[in-house]
Short mmCIF file of C-alpha atoms and ligand atoms in Angstrom, two decimals:
data_model
loop_
_atom_site.label_atom_id
_atom_site.label_comp_id
_atom_site.label_asym_id
_atom_site.label_seq_id
_atom_site.Cartn_x
_atom_site.Cartn_y
_atom_site.Cartn_z
CA UNK A 1 62.77 98.13 100.20
CA UNK A 2 65.40 96.81 102.34
CA UNK A 3 66.72 93.28 102.42
CA UNK A 4 67.28 90.91 105.20
CA UNK A 5 70.82 89.43 105.33
CA UNK A 6 71.65 86.05 106.70
CA UNK A 7 74.58 86.31 109.07
CA UNK A 8 77.97 85.77 107.31
CA UNK A 9 80.39 85.63 110.27
CA UNK A 10 84.17 85.57 109.47
CA UNK A 11 85.75 82.87 111.55
CA UNK A 12 87.13 83.84 114.89
CA UNK A 13 89.29 80.48 114.82
CA UNK A 14 91.96 82.06 112.52
CA UNK A 15 93.40 84.07 115.55
CA UNK A 16 95.22 82.87 118.56
CA UNK A 17 94.72 85.42 121.48
CA UNK A 18 96.90 84.55 124.43
CA UNK A 19 95.62 85.20 127.94
CA UNK A 20 98.45 87.81 128.63
CA UNK A 21 101.19 89.54 126.61
CA UNK A 22 104.48 91.03 127.56
CA UNK A 23 106.32 93.91 126.03
CA UNK A 24 108.51 93.37 122.84
CA UNK A 25 112.02 94.64 123.60
CA UNK A 26 115.28 93.78 121.96
CA UNK A 27 113.40 91.09 119.77
CA UNK A 28 111.86 89.31 122.70
CA UNK A 29 108.81 89.23 124.70
CA UNK A 30 109.38 90.39 128.34
CA UNK A 31 107.10 90.78 131.34
CA UNK A 32 108.34 94.18 132.10
CA UNK A 33 108.43 95.86 135.60
CA UNK A 34 105.09 97.50 135.65
CA UNK A 35 101.42 96.35 136.21
CA UNK A 36 99.10 95.02 133.48
CA UNK A 37 95.74 96.21 132.01
CA UNK A 38 93.01 94.49 130.19
CA UNK A 39 92.11 94.87 126.48
CA UNK A 40 88.36 94.07 125.57
CA UNK A 41 86.31 93.50 122.63
CA UNK A 42 84.08 96.58 122.25
CA UNK A 43 81.40 94.77 120.54
CA UNK A 44 80.84 92.37 123.39
CA UNK A 45 82.76 93.82 126.38
CA UNK A 46 84.51 90.38 126.66
CA UNK A 47 88.05 90.67 128.15
CA UNK A 48 90.41 89.50 125.31
CA UNK A 49 93.85 89.55 127.17
CA UNK A 50 95.97 91.20 129.80
CA UNK A 51 98.75 93.38 128.51
CA UNK A 52 101.86 94.58 130.19
CA UNK A 53 101.87 98.28 131.17
CA UNK A 54 105.46 99.45 130.43
CA UNK A 55 106.95 101.50 133.33
CA UNK A 56 109.61 104.21 132.90
CA UNK A 57 112.30 101.56 133.36
CA UNK A 58 110.85 99.47 130.77
CA UNK A 59 110.70 102.27 128.26
CA UNK A 60 114.33 103.03 129.06
CA UNK A 61 115.11 99.51 128.35
CA UNK A 62 113.38 99.64 124.93
CA UNK A 63 115.16 102.87 124.06
CA UNK A 64 118.49 101.36 124.90
CA UNK A 65 117.86 98.37 122.77
CA UNK A 66 116.78 100.59 119.96
CA UNK A 67 119.98 102.69 120.43
CA UNK A 68 122.20 99.56 120.26
CA UNK A 69 120.37 98.16 117.25
CA UNK A 70 120.70 101.60 115.52
CA UNK A 71 124.49 102.09 116.05
CA UNK A 72 125.65 98.43 115.75
CA UNK A 73 123.29 97.09 113.00
CA UNK A 74 120.53 99.07 111.31
CA UNK A 75 122.26 102.33 110.49
CA UNK A 76 125.24 100.53 109.08
CA UNK A 77 123.26 98.34 106.81
CA UNK A 78 123.02 99.20 103.18
CA UNK A 79 119.52 100.65 102.11
CA UNK A 80 119.14 97.63 99.82
CA UNK A 81 119.74 95.34 102.81
CA UNK A 82 117.23 97.11 104.87
CA UNK A 83 114.73 96.99 101.98
CA UNK A 84 114.80 93.22 101.99
CA UNK A 85 113.59 93.09 105.54
CA UNK A 86 110.73 95.61 104.75
CA UNK A 87 109.65 93.58 101.71
CA UNK A 88 109.64 90.48 103.99
CA UNK A 89 107.53 92.16 106.35
CA UNK A 90 105.14 93.41 103.72
CA UNK A 91 104.83 89.76 102.27
CA UNK A 92 104.21 88.26 105.73
CA UNK A 93 101.53 90.98 106.49
CA UNK A 94 99.93 89.80 103.19
CA UNK A 95 100.20 86.15 103.99
CA UNK A 96 98.79 86.69 107.51
CA UNK A 97 96.31 89.34 106.27
CA UNK A 98 93.19 87.46 107.35
CA UNK A 99 94.47 86.87 110.87
CA UNK A 100 95.49 90.63 111.16
CA UNK A 101 92.05 91.72 109.93
CA UNK A 102 90.14 89.44 112.25
CA UNK A 103 92.22 90.57 115.31
CA UNK A 104 91.94 94.18 114.39
CA UNK A 105 88.10 93.90 114.14
CA UNK A 106 87.93 92.03 117.46
CA UNK A 107 90.14 94.48 119.44
CA UNK A 108 88.86 97.73 117.68
CA UNK A 109 85.29 96.93 116.75
CA UNK A 110 85.67 97.99 113.14
CA UNK A 111 83.79 95.93 110.57
CA UNK A 112 85.64 93.06 109.06
CA UNK A 113 84.72 94.50 105.53
CA UNK A 114 86.91 97.54 106.39
CA UNK A 115 89.88 95.80 108.23
CA UNK A 116 90.11 93.22 105.46
CA UNK A 117 89.66 95.37 102.28
CA UNK A 118 91.00 98.69 103.58
CA UNK A 119 93.25 98.55 106.68
CA UNK A 120 95.42 95.35 105.99
CA UNK A 121 95.87 96.06 102.34
CA UNK A 122 97.10 99.54 102.75
CA UNK A 123 99.48 98.50 105.67
CA UNK A 124 101.13 95.88 103.37
CA UNK A 125 101.31 98.52 100.63
CA UNK A 126 102.80 100.92 103.00
CA UNK A 127 105.69 98.61 103.71
CA UNK A 128 106.13 97.60 100.08
CA UNK A 129 106.25 101.33 99.10
CA UNK A 130 108.82 102.46 101.68
CA UNK A 131 110.84 99.31 101.03
CA UNK A 132 111.32 100.75 97.59
CA UNK A 133 112.65 103.99 98.90
CA UNK A 134 115.33 102.32 101.23
CA UNK A 135 118.07 102.18 98.59
CA UNK A 136 117.04 105.31 96.82
CA UNK A 137 117.11 107.93 99.64
CA UNK A 138 119.82 110.10 97.90
CA UNK A 139 117.13 110.93 95.44
CA UNK A 140 114.59 111.85 98.01
CA UNK A 141 115.73 115.49 98.38
CA UNK A 142 115.97 115.19 102.12
CA UNK A 143 119.52 113.45 102.20
CA UNK A 144 120.03 109.93 103.38
CA UNK A 145 121.23 110.17 106.91
CA UNK A 146 118.79 108.85 109.53
CA UNK A 147 118.05 110.46 112.84
CA UNK A 148 118.50 107.74 115.26
CA UNK A 149 115.96 106.39 117.66
CA UNK A 150 112.26 107.29 116.95
CA UNK A 151 109.60 107.42 119.78
CA UNK A 152 106.30 106.77 118.29
CA UNK A 153 102.71 107.02 119.87
CA UNK A 154 99.68 106.20 117.88
CA UNK A 155 95.82 106.07 118.45
CA UNK A 156 93.25 103.44 118.54
CA UNK A 157 91.15 104.21 115.40
CA UNK A 158 93.42 102.57 112.76
CA UNK A 159 95.84 100.58 115.08
CA UNK A 160 97.72 98.71 112.55
CA UNK A 161 97.59 101.22 109.72
CA UNK A 162 99.03 103.98 112.08
CA UNK A 163 101.73 101.60 113.14
CA UNK A 164 102.66 101.01 109.47
CA UNK A 165 102.60 104.81 108.81
CA UNK A 166 105.11 105.25 111.57
CA UNK A 167 107.33 102.30 111.27
CA UNK A 168 107.68 101.74 107.54
CA UNK A 169 109.33 105.16 106.71
CA UNK A 170 111.42 105.13 109.93
CA UNK A 171 113.00 101.76 109.09
CA UNK A 172 113.33 102.50 105.46
CA UNK A 173 115.51 105.63 106.40
CA UNK A 174 117.77 103.75 108.74
CA UNK A 175 116.11 104.67 112.10
CA UNK A 176 115.06 102.18 114.85
CA UNK A 177 111.85 102.64 116.77
CA UNK A 178 110.03 102.27 120.11
CA UNK A 179 106.30 102.36 119.40
CA UNK A 180 103.32 102.59 121.71
CA UNK A 181 99.96 101.46 120.42
CA UNK A 182 96.85 102.86 122.03
CA UNK A 183 95.73 101.18 125.34
CA UNK A 184 92.38 100.07 123.75
CA UNK A 185 93.87 98.35 120.86
CA UNK A 186 97.29 96.76 121.51
CA UNK A 187 96.84 93.32 119.96
CA UNK A 188 97.69 93.82 116.41
CA UNK A 189 100.75 95.67 117.30
CA UNK A 190 101.88 92.75 119.39
CA UNK A 191 101.03 90.45 116.41
CA UNK A 192 103.22 92.68 114.38
CA UNK A 193 105.99 92.11 116.88
CA UNK A 194 105.76 88.36 116.05
CA UNK A 195 105.80 89.17 112.33
CA UNK A 196 109.24 91.10 113.05
CA UNK A 197 110.54 88.01 114.67
CA UNK A 198 109.30 85.79 111.72
CA UNK A 199 111.03 88.20 109.42
CA UNK A 200 114.34 87.78 111.33
CA UNK A 201 114.34 91.47 111.75
CA UNK A 202 117.53 92.25 113.96
CA UNK A 203 116.61 92.54 117.60
CA UNK A 204 116.03 96.15 118.88
CA UNK A 205 115.21 97.65 115.48
CA UNK A 206 111.51 97.54 116.36
CA UNK A 207 110.40 97.64 120.00
CA UNK A 208 106.68 97.58 120.97
CA UNK A 209 105.79 98.89 124.60
CA UNK A 210 102.24 98.86 125.62
CA UNK A 211 100.49 101.07 128.23
CA UNK A 212 98.48 104.37 128.47
CA UNK A 213 99.39 108.08 128.75
CA UNK A 214 102.21 107.65 131.23
CA UNK A 215 104.01 105.26 128.98
CA UNK A 216 103.57 107.56 126.02
CA UNK A 217 104.90 110.43 128.07
CA UNK A 218 108.00 108.34 129.09
CA UNK A 219 108.70 107.73 125.47
CA UNK A 220 108.33 111.23 124.14
CA UNK A 221 110.33 112.75 126.95
CA UNK A 222 113.08 110.10 127.07
CA UNK A 223 116.48 112.05 126.53
CA UNK A 224 117.94 109.41 124.09
CA UNK A 225 114.78 109.52 121.75
CA UNK A 226 115.96 111.78 118.71
CA UNK A 227 112.51 111.82 116.93
CA UNK A 228 109.03 111.97 118.24
CA UNK A 229 106.03 110.87 115.99
CA UNK A 230 102.66 111.31 117.49
CA UNK A 231 99.23 110.65 116.03
CA UNK A 232 96.24 111.47 118.38
CA UNK A 233 94.16 114.28 119.92
CA UNK A 234 95.12 117.82 119.52
CA UNK A 235 95.09 118.20 123.39
CA UNK A 236 97.82 115.53 123.86
CA UNK A 237 99.59 116.89 120.77
CA UNK A 238 100.04 120.12 122.43
CA UNK A 239 101.30 118.59 125.48
CA UNK A 240 103.88 116.86 123.59
CA UNK A 241 104.90 119.92 121.77
CA UNK A 242 105.50 121.57 125.17
CA UNK A 243 107.40 118.50 126.46
CA UNK A 244 109.79 118.57 123.71
CA UNK A 245 110.23 122.18 123.24
CA UNK A 246 113.92 123.35 123.77
CA UNK A 247 115.22 119.97 123.09
CA UNK A 248 116.94 118.61 119.87
CA UNK A 249 114.18 116.14 119.18
CA UNK A 250 112.49 116.37 115.84
CA UNK A 251 108.78 116.29 116.01
CA UNK A 252 105.82 115.36 113.78
CA UNK A 253 102.18 115.74 115.05
CA UNK A 254 99.16 114.25 113.25
CA UNK A 255 96.24 115.52 115.28
CA UNK A 256 92.40 116.03 115.00
CA UNK A 257 90.13 117.36 112.32
CA UNK A 258 86.71 118.69 111.35
CA UNK A 259 86.66 118.32 107.71
CA UNK A 260 84.04 120.09 105.37
CA UNK A 261 82.58 117.96 102.70
CA UNK A 262 81.14 120.44 100.05
CA UNK A 263 78.45 119.52 97.81
CA UNK A 264 77.58 121.81 95.05
CA UNK A 265 74.25 121.85 93.12
CA UNK A 266 75.84 120.41 89.95
CA UNK A 267 77.40 117.35 91.82
CA UNK A 268 76.56 113.87 90.69
CA UNK A 269 74.06 113.55 93.60
CA UNK A 270 73.88 109.75 94.24
CA UNK A 271 77.69 109.48 94.18
CA UNK A 272 77.87 112.60 96.60
CA UNK A 273 75.51 110.58 98.82
CA UNK A 274 77.93 107.60 98.72
CA UNK A 275 80.80 109.94 99.48
CA UNK A 276 79.04 111.55 102.39
CA UNK A 277 78.29 108.22 103.95
CA UNK A 278 81.79 106.98 103.33
CA UNK A 279 83.10 110.14 104.61
CA UNK A 280 81.36 110.18 108.24
CA UNK A 281 80.25 106.58 108.74
CA UNK A 282 83.40 104.73 107.58
CA UNK A 283 85.11 103.26 110.63
CA UNK A 284 82.15 104.47 112.78
CA UNK A 285 83.41 108.15 112.07
CA UNK A 286 86.52 107.33 114.11
CA UNK A 287 88.49 109.10 111.52
CA UNK A 288 90.73 112.23 111.85
CA UNK A 289 89.97 113.29 108.38
CA UNK A 290 86.18 112.32 108.61
CA UNK A 291 83.89 114.45 106.49
CA UNK A 292 82.05 115.41 109.70
CA UNK A 293 80.73 118.73 108.37
CA UNK A 294 78.50 118.52 105.32
CA UNK A 295 78.20 121.82 103.52
CA UNK A 296 75.52 121.59 100.92
CA UNK A 297 74.36 124.16 98.54
CA UNK A 298 71.06 125.45 99.58
CA UNK A 299 69.10 124.79 96.36
CA UNK A 300 69.66 121.02 96.71
CA UNK A 301 69.79 120.58 100.49
CA UNK A 302 66.26 119.05 100.91
CA UNK A 303 66.71 116.63 98.06
CA UNK A 304 70.21 115.51 99.15
CA UNK A 305 69.15 115.09 102.77
CA UNK A 306 66.05 112.97 101.94
CA UNK A 307 68.43 110.65 99.74
CA UNK A 308 71.01 110.66 102.42
CA UNK A 309 68.43 109.50 105.09
CA UNK A 310 67.14 106.92 102.82
CA UNK A 311 70.72 105.57 102.15
CA UNK A 312 71.57 105.77 105.87
CA UNK A 313 68.58 103.45 106.66
CA UNK A 314 70.14 100.62 104.67
CA UNK A 315 73.36 100.73 106.62
CA UNK A 316 73.72 97.45 108.66
CA UNK A 317 75.03 97.82 112.12
CA UNK A 318 76.14 95.12 114.46
CA UNK A 319 78.65 92.25 114.84
CA UNK A 320 82.00 93.64 113.37
CA UNK A 321 83.00 90.11 112.38
CA UNK A 322 79.86 89.75 110.18
CA UNK A 323 81.01 90.28 106.44
CA UNK A 324 77.73 92.33 105.93
CA UNK A 325 78.31 94.77 108.68
CA UNK A 326 78.73 98.32 107.54
CA UNK A 327 78.88 100.05 111.05
CA UNK A 328 80.63 98.26 113.96
CA UNK A 329 81.11 99.03 117.62
CA UNK A 330 82.55 102.36 119.14
CA UNK A 331 85.94 101.75 120.34
CA UNK A 332 85.39 102.21 124.00
CA UNK A 333 82.94 103.13 126.77
CA UNK A 334 84.82 106.39 127.19
CA UNK A 335 84.60 107.39 123.48
CA UNK A 336 80.86 106.41 123.57
CA UNK A 337 80.35 108.81 126.43
CA UNK A 338 82.09 111.70 124.52
CA UNK A 339 80.06 111.22 121.46
CA UNK A 340 76.79 110.97 123.60
CA UNK A 341 77.84 114.27 125.53
CA UNK A 342 78.58 116.38 122.32
CA UNK A 343 75.44 115.00 120.63
CA UNK A 344 73.43 116.30 123.65
CA UNK A 345 75.20 119.59 123.25
CA UNK A 346 73.94 119.71 119.72
CA UNK A 347 70.25 119.10 120.95
CA UNK A 348 70.73 121.89 123.66
CA UNK A 349 72.04 124.21 120.91
CA UNK A 350 68.96 123.78 119.02
CA UNK A 351 70.09 121.61 116.11
CA UNK A 352 67.80 118.97 114.93
CA UNK A 353 68.81 115.35 115.51
CA UNK A 354 67.92 112.47 113.05
CA UNK A 355 69.17 109.03 113.57
CA UNK A 356 68.68 105.52 111.91
CA UNK A 357 66.15 103.69 113.66
CA UNK A 358 67.59 100.34 114.70
CA UNK A 359 67.97 97.99 117.58
CA UNK A 360 71.33 98.46 119.39
CA UNK A 361 72.98 95.38 120.67
CA UNK A 362 72.60 95.05 124.52
CA UNK A 363 76.29 94.43 125.20
CA UNK A 364 79.14 96.55 123.96
CA UNK A 365 79.24 100.17 122.83
CA UNK A 366 77.07 101.35 120.01
CA UNK A 367 75.94 104.64 118.57
CA UNK A 368 73.53 104.92 115.60
CA UNK A 369 74.39 106.83 112.54
CA UNK A 370 73.15 110.34 113.21
CA UNK A 371 72.85 113.67 111.47
CA UNK A 372 72.21 117.09 112.83
CA UNK A 373 70.51 119.69 110.67
CA UNK A 374 69.91 123.35 111.29
CA UNK A 375 73.62 123.52 112.42
CA UNK A 376 75.12 126.97 112.63
CA UNK A 377 78.87 127.68 112.66
CA UNK A 378 78.92 128.75 116.15
CA UNK A 379 77.37 125.40 117.45
CA UNK A 380 79.94 123.22 119.21
CA UNK A 381 78.94 120.26 117.03
CA UNK A 382 80.22 122.45 114.06
CA UNK A 383 83.41 123.26 115.64
CA UNK A 384 84.67 120.28 117.81
CA UNK A 385 85.63 116.97 116.68
CA UNK A 386 83.04 114.41 117.81
CA UNK A 387 84.96 111.29 116.52
CA UNK A 388 81.98 109.20 115.92
CA UNK A 389 79.08 108.51 113.43
CA UNK A 390 77.69 111.98 113.79
CA UNK A 391 77.33 114.47 110.81
CA UNK A 392 76.65 118.17 111.15
CA UNK A 393 74.93 119.59 108.20
CA UNK A 394 75.29 123.30 107.00
CA UNK A 395 74.15 125.08 103.99
CA UNK A 396 75.83 127.71 101.63
CA UNK A 397 74.76 129.64 98.64
CA UNK A 398 77.95 130.69 96.81
CA UNK A 399 81.36 129.22 96.48
CA UNK A 400 82.79 132.07 98.56
CA UNK A 401 80.59 131.16 101.39
CA UNK A 402 81.45 127.62 101.14
CA UNK A 403 85.12 128.40 101.47
CA UNK A 404 84.55 130.76 104.39
CA UNK A 405 82.60 128.19 106.31
CA UNK A 406 84.84 125.34 105.42
CA UNK A 407 87.96 127.12 106.63
CA UNK A 408 86.31 128.55 109.67
CA UNK A 409 87.72 125.94 111.99
CA UNK A 410 90.94 125.50 114.16
CA UNK A 411 91.60 122.44 112.16
CA UNK A 412 92.91 121.85 108.55
CA UNK A 413 93.36 118.22 107.82
CA UNK A 414 91.04 117.36 104.93
CA UNK A 415 88.19 118.52 102.91
CA UNK A 416 85.94 117.31 99.99
CA UNK A 417 84.44 118.94 96.96
CA UNK A 418 81.57 117.50 94.88
CA UNK A 419 80.95 119.25 91.53
CA UNK A 420 80.79 118.60 87.88
CA UNK A 421 83.15 121.47 87.09
CA UNK A 422 86.91 120.87 86.90
CA UNK A 423 87.81 124.45 87.15
CA UNK A 424 85.78 124.78 90.41
CA UNK A 425 87.43 121.78 91.80
CA UNK A 426 90.89 123.40 91.23
CA UNK A 427 89.79 126.91 92.43
CA UNK A 428 88.21 125.36 95.69
CA UNK A 429 91.22 123.19 96.31
CA UNK A 430 93.50 126.33 96.04
CA UNK A 431 91.51 128.21 98.55
CA UNK A 432 90.75 125.28 101.13
CA UNK A 433 93.10 125.30 104.06
CA UNK A 434 93.44 121.57 104.41
CA UNK A 435 96.17 119.09 103.78
CA UNK A 436 94.15 116.83 101.67
CA UNK A 437 91.40 117.88 99.40
CA UNK A 438 89.35 115.04 97.73
CA UNK A 439 87.41 115.78 94.62
CA UNK A 440 84.23 113.79 93.99
CA UNK A 441 85.44 111.06 96.24
CA UNK A 442 86.36 110.92 99.96
CA UNK A 443 88.68 108.98 102.34
CA UNK A 444 90.96 107.68 99.73
CA UNK A 445 94.43 106.54 101.00
CA UNK A 446 97.50 105.68 99.10
CA UNK A 447 101.12 105.16 100.33
CA UNK A 448 102.50 107.36 97.71
CA UNK A 449 100.34 110.32 98.69
CA UNK A 450 101.44 112.59 101.61
CA UNK A 451 98.92 113.15 104.34
CA UNK A 452 98.99 115.69 107.10
CA UNK A 453 97.41 118.98 108.33
CA UNK A 454 97.27 122.74 108.71
CA UNK A 455 96.81 124.70 112.02
CA UNK A 456 95.58 122.52 115.03
CA UNK A 457 95.65 119.46 112.77
CA UNK A 458 99.34 119.35 113.25
CA UNK A 459 102.53 119.40 111.20
CA UNK A 460 104.65 117.14 109.17
CA UNK A 461 103.58 114.82 106.50
CA UNK A 462 103.16 111.05 106.44
CA UNK A 463 103.18 108.99 103.16
CA UNK A 464 104.89 109.54 99.92
CA UNK A 465 108.21 111.18 99.36
CA UNK A 466 107.33 113.81 101.70
CA UNK A 467 106.95 111.16 104.51
CA UNK A 468 110.73 110.58 104.46
CA UNK A 469 111.41 114.08 105.59
CA UNK A 470 110.45 113.31 109.09
CA UNK A 471 112.98 110.53 109.42
CA UNK A 472 116.11 112.04 107.71
CA UNK A 473 118.50 114.77 108.75
CA UNK A 474 118.09 116.80 105.48
CA UNK A 475 119.85 117.34 102.28
CA UNK A 476 122.73 119.25 103.73
CA UNK A 477 123.57 116.80 106.66
P1 NAD B 501 94.80 110.41 122.50
O1 NAD B 501 95.52 111.65 122.15
O2 NAD B 501 93.99 110.46 123.77
O3 NAD B 501 95.76 109.28 122.46
C1 NAD B 501 96.62 108.87 121.48
C2 NAD B 501 97.89 108.19 122.03
O4 NAD B 501 98.69 109.14 122.92
C3 NAD B 501 97.55 107.04 122.90
O5 NAD B 501 98.48 105.88 122.47
C4 NAD B 501 97.66 107.47 124.24
O6 NAD B 501 97.98 106.47 125.11
C5 NAD B 501 98.84 108.49 124.14
N1 NAD B 501 98.96 109.46 125.01
C6 NAD B 501 97.99 109.94 125.90
N2 NAD B 501 98.54 110.98 126.69
C7 NAD B 501 99.79 111.18 126.26
C8 NAD B 501 100.77 111.92 126.84
N3 NAD B 501 100.59 112.82 127.75
N4 NAD B 501 102.06 111.85 126.27
C9 NAD B 501 102.42 110.81 125.31
N5 NAD B 501 101.28 110.06 124.86
C10 NAD B 501 100.00 110.14 125.38
O7 NAD B 501 93.78 110.35 121.27
P2 NAD B 501 92.91 109.08 120.95
O8 NAD B 501 91.69 109.26 121.82
O9 NAD B 501 93.60 107.75 121.27
O10 NAD B 501 92.61 109.22 119.41
C11 NAD B 501 91.57 110.05 118.83
C12 NAD B 501 92.54 111.44 118.35
O11 NAD B 501 93.41 111.03 117.38
C13 NAD B 501 91.34 112.23 117.44
O12 NAD B 501 91.52 113.44 117.98
C14 NAD B 501 91.84 111.99 116.11
O13 NAD B 501 91.55 113.05 115.24
C15 NAD B 501 93.32 111.84 116.24
N6 NAD B 501 93.80 111.13 115.01
C16 NAD B 501 94.61 111.83 114.08
C17 NAD B 501 95.10 111.23 113.13
C18 NAD B 501 95.87 112.00 112.16
O14 NAD B 501 96.61 111.32 111.13
N7 NAD B 501 95.84 113.21 112.02
C19 NAD B 501 94.91 109.86 112.79
C20 NAD B 501 94.03 109.14 113.74
C21 NAD B 501 93.55 109.85 114.94
#
């Protein structure tokens, strides 16, 4: 039996979206010298605002501001003083949490339940956590000397969270930053710029430049940027690795994934179903570490799939600002096209598609929660990242077969193991080539825990003590 829910919309009135936004350089908003682009609400296709597109000259201004702030103020300040700013930012994020969550849902399409209960709290936690490190860097094992100016480029799936993962450790270590949000989700980064002003952060310590690929390229190839931190697709990651090869720049890349979520026949089955749903349908599957390949032990496959379909039928899809919504909008028309195309490849390859029967809104970008069964390892839907609410189901008979299939991918970001046996969890975790392995849970994030990939999922770690390494010169410096 399913229930009807009365609408429970969060108020849009808590955010004040301006008709146009400039760049945030040297502590102030400036028009820049480039053109402008529009950011839209993916659930309605309504234009939200016009945003400046930073030119090469604007990026140069931002890097100069970051350099000045680095040499004159930020790198000279004691760690304890820097920490005060980071704590202040963390507290303002908490105070303005509702506003940030609503804005994130409007610009990104993710359900308010997630932006309010997952994204924003972890963003604040990240700033609190790295604030705690700022005066203890000599105990980090990586020295306490910052690198200088960090150029940071982030994607659209967790706009504010990726910003926090980049900015908090950089600032704690004494670096200054030039950050570019993704072109489809610039608004919360621009609100964060306001928060920096509210926190009295010295001008130039954080600079936010908006724009698309060309602006990103200008940041990563700028000769006065000491450190490049990128999160995004493997394709762009490879281009960046080529662009910085032969320079002194330090680089970290957090790229794509195709995680295996492995369910053994002794797993707590209803919990596993919840974990599978969370693994692939959280954030519309726009998650680099999504459990997009379900590996289920053959003996329980039929039962598990029946329960999974029943559970999927209760997912509520629609208005991201409705507090009941489980599945929001796909972030852009372009991403929707990619998801449709790869799903059609799945059909053509002979996999069997099942999707939740639901009425999709007529405006905006939507894709129903979908599973493909009868998938083999050679299928493109088992190999390529779909980055949407689409699960490919494969089966296995023995733990070794599960390992072989799980590791048979160019990626290696995350994995999940569902079993009653602790010893099996440990032995699987040892053999899985993935940066994060979740046991009897999935998609759990904590600022104290390092996150990052193997192989084409990138290099470097974000979060935890390990996350400091990317922003310090090293113990011998
Ligand atoms: P994308 O690579 O197209 O874009 C990411 C960012 O890079 C955007 O800000 C974009 O404007 C910028 N960019 C584009 N071309 C550039 C260039 N040549 N030089 C510099 N910057 C450039 O990726 P996307 O579509 O925005 O995001 C989806 C991808 O991100 C997925 O593959 C996903 O797995 C990955 N991702 C990884 C992680 C992680 O932590 N590993 C987290 C989130 C997303």
